[in-house]
CSV table of C-alpha atoms in Angstrom, one decimal:
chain,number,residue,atom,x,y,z
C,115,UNK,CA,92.0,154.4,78.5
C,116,UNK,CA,94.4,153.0,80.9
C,117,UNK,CA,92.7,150.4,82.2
C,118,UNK,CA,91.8,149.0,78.9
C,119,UNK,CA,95.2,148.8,77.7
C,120,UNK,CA,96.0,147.3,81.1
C,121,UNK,CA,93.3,144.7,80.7
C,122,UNK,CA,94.1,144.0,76.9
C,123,UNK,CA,97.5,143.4,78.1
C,124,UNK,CA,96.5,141.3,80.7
C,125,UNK,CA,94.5,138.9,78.1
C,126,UNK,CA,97.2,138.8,75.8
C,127,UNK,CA,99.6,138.0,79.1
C,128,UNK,CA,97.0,134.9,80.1
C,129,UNK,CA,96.9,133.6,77.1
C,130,UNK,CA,100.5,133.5,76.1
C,131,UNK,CA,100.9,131.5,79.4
C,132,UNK,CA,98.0,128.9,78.4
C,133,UNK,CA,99.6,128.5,75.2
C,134,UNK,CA,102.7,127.2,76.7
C,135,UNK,CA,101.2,124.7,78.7
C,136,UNK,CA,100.4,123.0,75.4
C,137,UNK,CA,102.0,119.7,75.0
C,138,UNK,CA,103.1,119.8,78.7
C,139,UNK,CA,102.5,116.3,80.9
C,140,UNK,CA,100.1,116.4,83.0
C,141,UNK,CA,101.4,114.4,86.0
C,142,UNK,CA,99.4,113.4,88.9
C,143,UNK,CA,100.6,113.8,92.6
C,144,UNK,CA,102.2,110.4,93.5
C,145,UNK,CA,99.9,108.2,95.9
C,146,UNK,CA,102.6,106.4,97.8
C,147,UNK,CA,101.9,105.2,100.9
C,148,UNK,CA,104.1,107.3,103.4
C,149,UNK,CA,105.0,105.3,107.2
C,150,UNK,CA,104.4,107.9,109.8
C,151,UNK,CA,107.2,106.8,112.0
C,152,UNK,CA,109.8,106.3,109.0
C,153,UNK,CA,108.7,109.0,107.0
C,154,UNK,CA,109.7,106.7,104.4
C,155,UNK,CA,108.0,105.3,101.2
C,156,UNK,CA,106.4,102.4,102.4
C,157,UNK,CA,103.9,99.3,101.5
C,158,UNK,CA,102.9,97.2,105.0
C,159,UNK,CA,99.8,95.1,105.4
C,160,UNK,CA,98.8,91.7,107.5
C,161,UNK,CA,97.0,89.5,104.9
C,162,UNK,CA,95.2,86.5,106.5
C,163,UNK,CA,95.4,83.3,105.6
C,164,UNK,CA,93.1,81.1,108.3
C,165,UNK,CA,94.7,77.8,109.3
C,166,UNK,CA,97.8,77.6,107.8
C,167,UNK,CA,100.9,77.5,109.4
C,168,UNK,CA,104.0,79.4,109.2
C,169,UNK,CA,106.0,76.8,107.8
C,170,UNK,CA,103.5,76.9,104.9
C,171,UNK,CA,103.1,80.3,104.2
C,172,UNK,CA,106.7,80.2,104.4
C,173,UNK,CA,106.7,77.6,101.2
C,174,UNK,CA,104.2,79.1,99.4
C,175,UNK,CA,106.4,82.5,99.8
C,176,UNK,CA,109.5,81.1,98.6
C,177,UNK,CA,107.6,79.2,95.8
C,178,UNK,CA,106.1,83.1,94.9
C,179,UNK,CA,109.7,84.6,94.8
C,180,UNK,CA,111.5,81.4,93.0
C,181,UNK,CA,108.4,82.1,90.2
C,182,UNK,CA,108.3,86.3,90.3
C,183,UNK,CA,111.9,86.9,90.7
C,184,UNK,CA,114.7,85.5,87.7
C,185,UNK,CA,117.4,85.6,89.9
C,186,UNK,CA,116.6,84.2,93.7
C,187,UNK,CA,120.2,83.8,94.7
C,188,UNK,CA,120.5,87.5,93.9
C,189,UNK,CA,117.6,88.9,95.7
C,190,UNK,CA,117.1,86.6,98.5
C,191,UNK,CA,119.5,88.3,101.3
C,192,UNK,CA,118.6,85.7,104.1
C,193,UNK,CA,115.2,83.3,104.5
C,194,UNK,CA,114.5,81.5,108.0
C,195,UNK,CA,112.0,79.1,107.6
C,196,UNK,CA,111.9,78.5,111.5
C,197,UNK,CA,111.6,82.2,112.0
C,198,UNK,CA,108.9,82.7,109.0
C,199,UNK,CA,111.2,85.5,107.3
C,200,UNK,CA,112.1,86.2,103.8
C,201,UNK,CA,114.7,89.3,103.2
C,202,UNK,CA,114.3,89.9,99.9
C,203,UNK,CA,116.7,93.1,97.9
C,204,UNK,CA,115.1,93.9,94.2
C,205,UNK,CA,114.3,96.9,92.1
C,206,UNK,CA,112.4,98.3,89.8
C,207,UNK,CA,113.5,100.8,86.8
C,208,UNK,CA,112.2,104.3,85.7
C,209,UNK,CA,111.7,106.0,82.6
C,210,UNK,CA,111.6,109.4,81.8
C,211,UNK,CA,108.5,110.3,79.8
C,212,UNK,CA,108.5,112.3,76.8
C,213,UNK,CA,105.7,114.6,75.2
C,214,UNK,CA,104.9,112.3,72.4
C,215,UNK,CA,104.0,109.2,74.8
C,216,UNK,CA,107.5,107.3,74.3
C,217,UNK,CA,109.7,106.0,77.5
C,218,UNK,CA,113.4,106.8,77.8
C,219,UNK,CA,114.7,104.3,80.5
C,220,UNK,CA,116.3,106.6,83.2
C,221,UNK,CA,117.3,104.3,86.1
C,222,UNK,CA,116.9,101.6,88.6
C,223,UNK,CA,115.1,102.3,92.1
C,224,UNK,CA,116.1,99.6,94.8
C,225,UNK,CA,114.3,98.4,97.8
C,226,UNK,CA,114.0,96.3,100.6
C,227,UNK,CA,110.8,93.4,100.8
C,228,UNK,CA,110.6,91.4,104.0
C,229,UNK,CA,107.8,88.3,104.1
C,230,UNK,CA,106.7,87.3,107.7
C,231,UNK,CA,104.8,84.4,108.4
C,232,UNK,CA,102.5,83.8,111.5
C,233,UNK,CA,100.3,81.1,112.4
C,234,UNK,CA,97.1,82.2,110.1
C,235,UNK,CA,98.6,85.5,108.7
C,236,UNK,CA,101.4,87.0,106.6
C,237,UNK,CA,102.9,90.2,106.8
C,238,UNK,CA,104.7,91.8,104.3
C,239,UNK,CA,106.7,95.4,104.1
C,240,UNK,CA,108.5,97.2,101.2
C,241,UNK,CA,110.3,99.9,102.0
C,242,UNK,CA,113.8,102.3,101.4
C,243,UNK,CA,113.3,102.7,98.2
C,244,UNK,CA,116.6,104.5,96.8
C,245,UNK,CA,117.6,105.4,93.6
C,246,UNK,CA,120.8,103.7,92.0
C,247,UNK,CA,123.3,106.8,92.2
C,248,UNK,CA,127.3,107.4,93.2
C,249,UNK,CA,125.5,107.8,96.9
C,250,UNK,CA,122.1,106.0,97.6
C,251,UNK,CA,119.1,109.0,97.3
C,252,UNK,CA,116.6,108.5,98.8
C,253,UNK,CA,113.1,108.6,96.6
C,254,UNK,CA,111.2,110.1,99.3
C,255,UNK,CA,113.3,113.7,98.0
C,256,UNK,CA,111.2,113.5,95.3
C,257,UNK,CA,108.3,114.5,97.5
C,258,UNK,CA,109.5,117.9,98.2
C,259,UNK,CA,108.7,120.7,96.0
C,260,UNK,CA,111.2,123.2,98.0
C,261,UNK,CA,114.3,120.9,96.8
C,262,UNK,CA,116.0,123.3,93.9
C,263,UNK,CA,116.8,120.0,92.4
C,264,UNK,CA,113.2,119.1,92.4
C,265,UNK,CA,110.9,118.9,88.6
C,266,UNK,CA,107.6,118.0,87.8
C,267,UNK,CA,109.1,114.5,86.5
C,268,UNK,CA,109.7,113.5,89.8
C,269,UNK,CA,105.9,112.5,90.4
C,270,UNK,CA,106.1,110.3,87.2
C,271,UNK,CA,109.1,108.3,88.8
C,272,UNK,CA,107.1,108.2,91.7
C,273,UNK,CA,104.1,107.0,90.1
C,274,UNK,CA,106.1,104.3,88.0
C,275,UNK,CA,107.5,103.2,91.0
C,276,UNK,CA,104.0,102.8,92.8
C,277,UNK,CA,102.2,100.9,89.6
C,278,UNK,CA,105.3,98.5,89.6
C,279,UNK,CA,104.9,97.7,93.3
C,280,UNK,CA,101.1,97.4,93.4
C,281,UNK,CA,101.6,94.6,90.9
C,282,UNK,CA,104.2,93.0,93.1
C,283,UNK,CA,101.8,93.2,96.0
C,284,UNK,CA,99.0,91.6,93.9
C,285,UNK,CA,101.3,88.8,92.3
C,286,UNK,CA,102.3,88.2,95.7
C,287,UNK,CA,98.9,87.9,97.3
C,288,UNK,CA,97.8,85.3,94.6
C,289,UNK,CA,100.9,83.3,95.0
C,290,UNK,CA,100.5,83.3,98.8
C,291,UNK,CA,96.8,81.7,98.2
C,292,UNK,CA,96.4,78.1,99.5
C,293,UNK,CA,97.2,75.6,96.4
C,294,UNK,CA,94.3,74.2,94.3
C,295,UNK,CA,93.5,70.7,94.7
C,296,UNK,CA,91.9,69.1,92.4
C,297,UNK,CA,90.4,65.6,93.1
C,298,UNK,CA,90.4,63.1,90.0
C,299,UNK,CA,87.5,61.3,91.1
C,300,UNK,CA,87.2,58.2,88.4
């Protein structure tokens, strides 16, 4: 008789906790791309880009920022065209998500985007992402689930950040493609 009115209760138990779970986001672990030296949240990659010079890719990155950015005096913290460097300080803003779909904006996330051109290649590298605060924190907190400060919602930041960048990246490699030219042959 014991055991049945343990296993009742132990029904009655699981499904009480299923029930709350109802309504709750289901929030996927953040795929951001971690350095293993830094530790630090961070997008890196050589793109080629066969014989063109530094000085163009150069142009053609300072043509892509002028176009994706509103403000290039703001973000452009030093260019070198003889070095092939961009320095480039931007962010991106969060939201907190609510159950019934809406956004709540929540804050701005800065980072750090450097642009190096090479003979034939580019290189570019996003990194120290920190959320706007009274003292610069560090996104990469947001990672750890042994943080008493750390919730569920965390991942969504981190996956809103990640989305926001991977357009970046993409609007960046198609500005960084060699011009069209298109011959009016009459």
């Amino acid at each position: 008789m014991k055991r049945i009115i343990c296993l009742v209760a132990l029904i009655v138990a699981s499904i009480c906790c299923f029930g709350q779970n109802k309504g709750k986001l289901e929030i996927p672990y953040p795929n951001v791309p971690i350095d293993e030296n830094t530790n630090l949240v961070t997008y890196k990659e050589v793109v080629k880009q066969d014989n063109a010079t530094p000085q163009e890719l150069f142009d053609r990155a300072m043509l892509w920022v002028k176009k994706f950015y509103k403000n290039t005096n703001e973000v452009i913290k030093s260019s070198d065209r003889e070095q092939g460097v961009i320095q480039i300080r931007s962010s991106v803003r969060i939201h907190v998500l609510k159950e019934d779909g809406s956004k709540v904006f929540k804050n701005i996330v800065y980072y750090n985007m450097k642009i190096e051109c090479r003979p034939g290649r580019y290189r570019y590298t996003i990194t120290d992402f920190n959320e706007k605060a009274a003292s610069a924190a560090p996104v990469e907190v947001w990672l750890n689930t042994e943080n008493p400060k750390w919730e569920i919602g965390q991942y969504a930041y981190l996956n809103q950040i990640d989305e926001q960048i991977l357009a970046l990246i993409e609007s960046l490699e198609e500005g960084m493609n060699p011009p069209v030219i298109i011959e009016d042959e009459w």
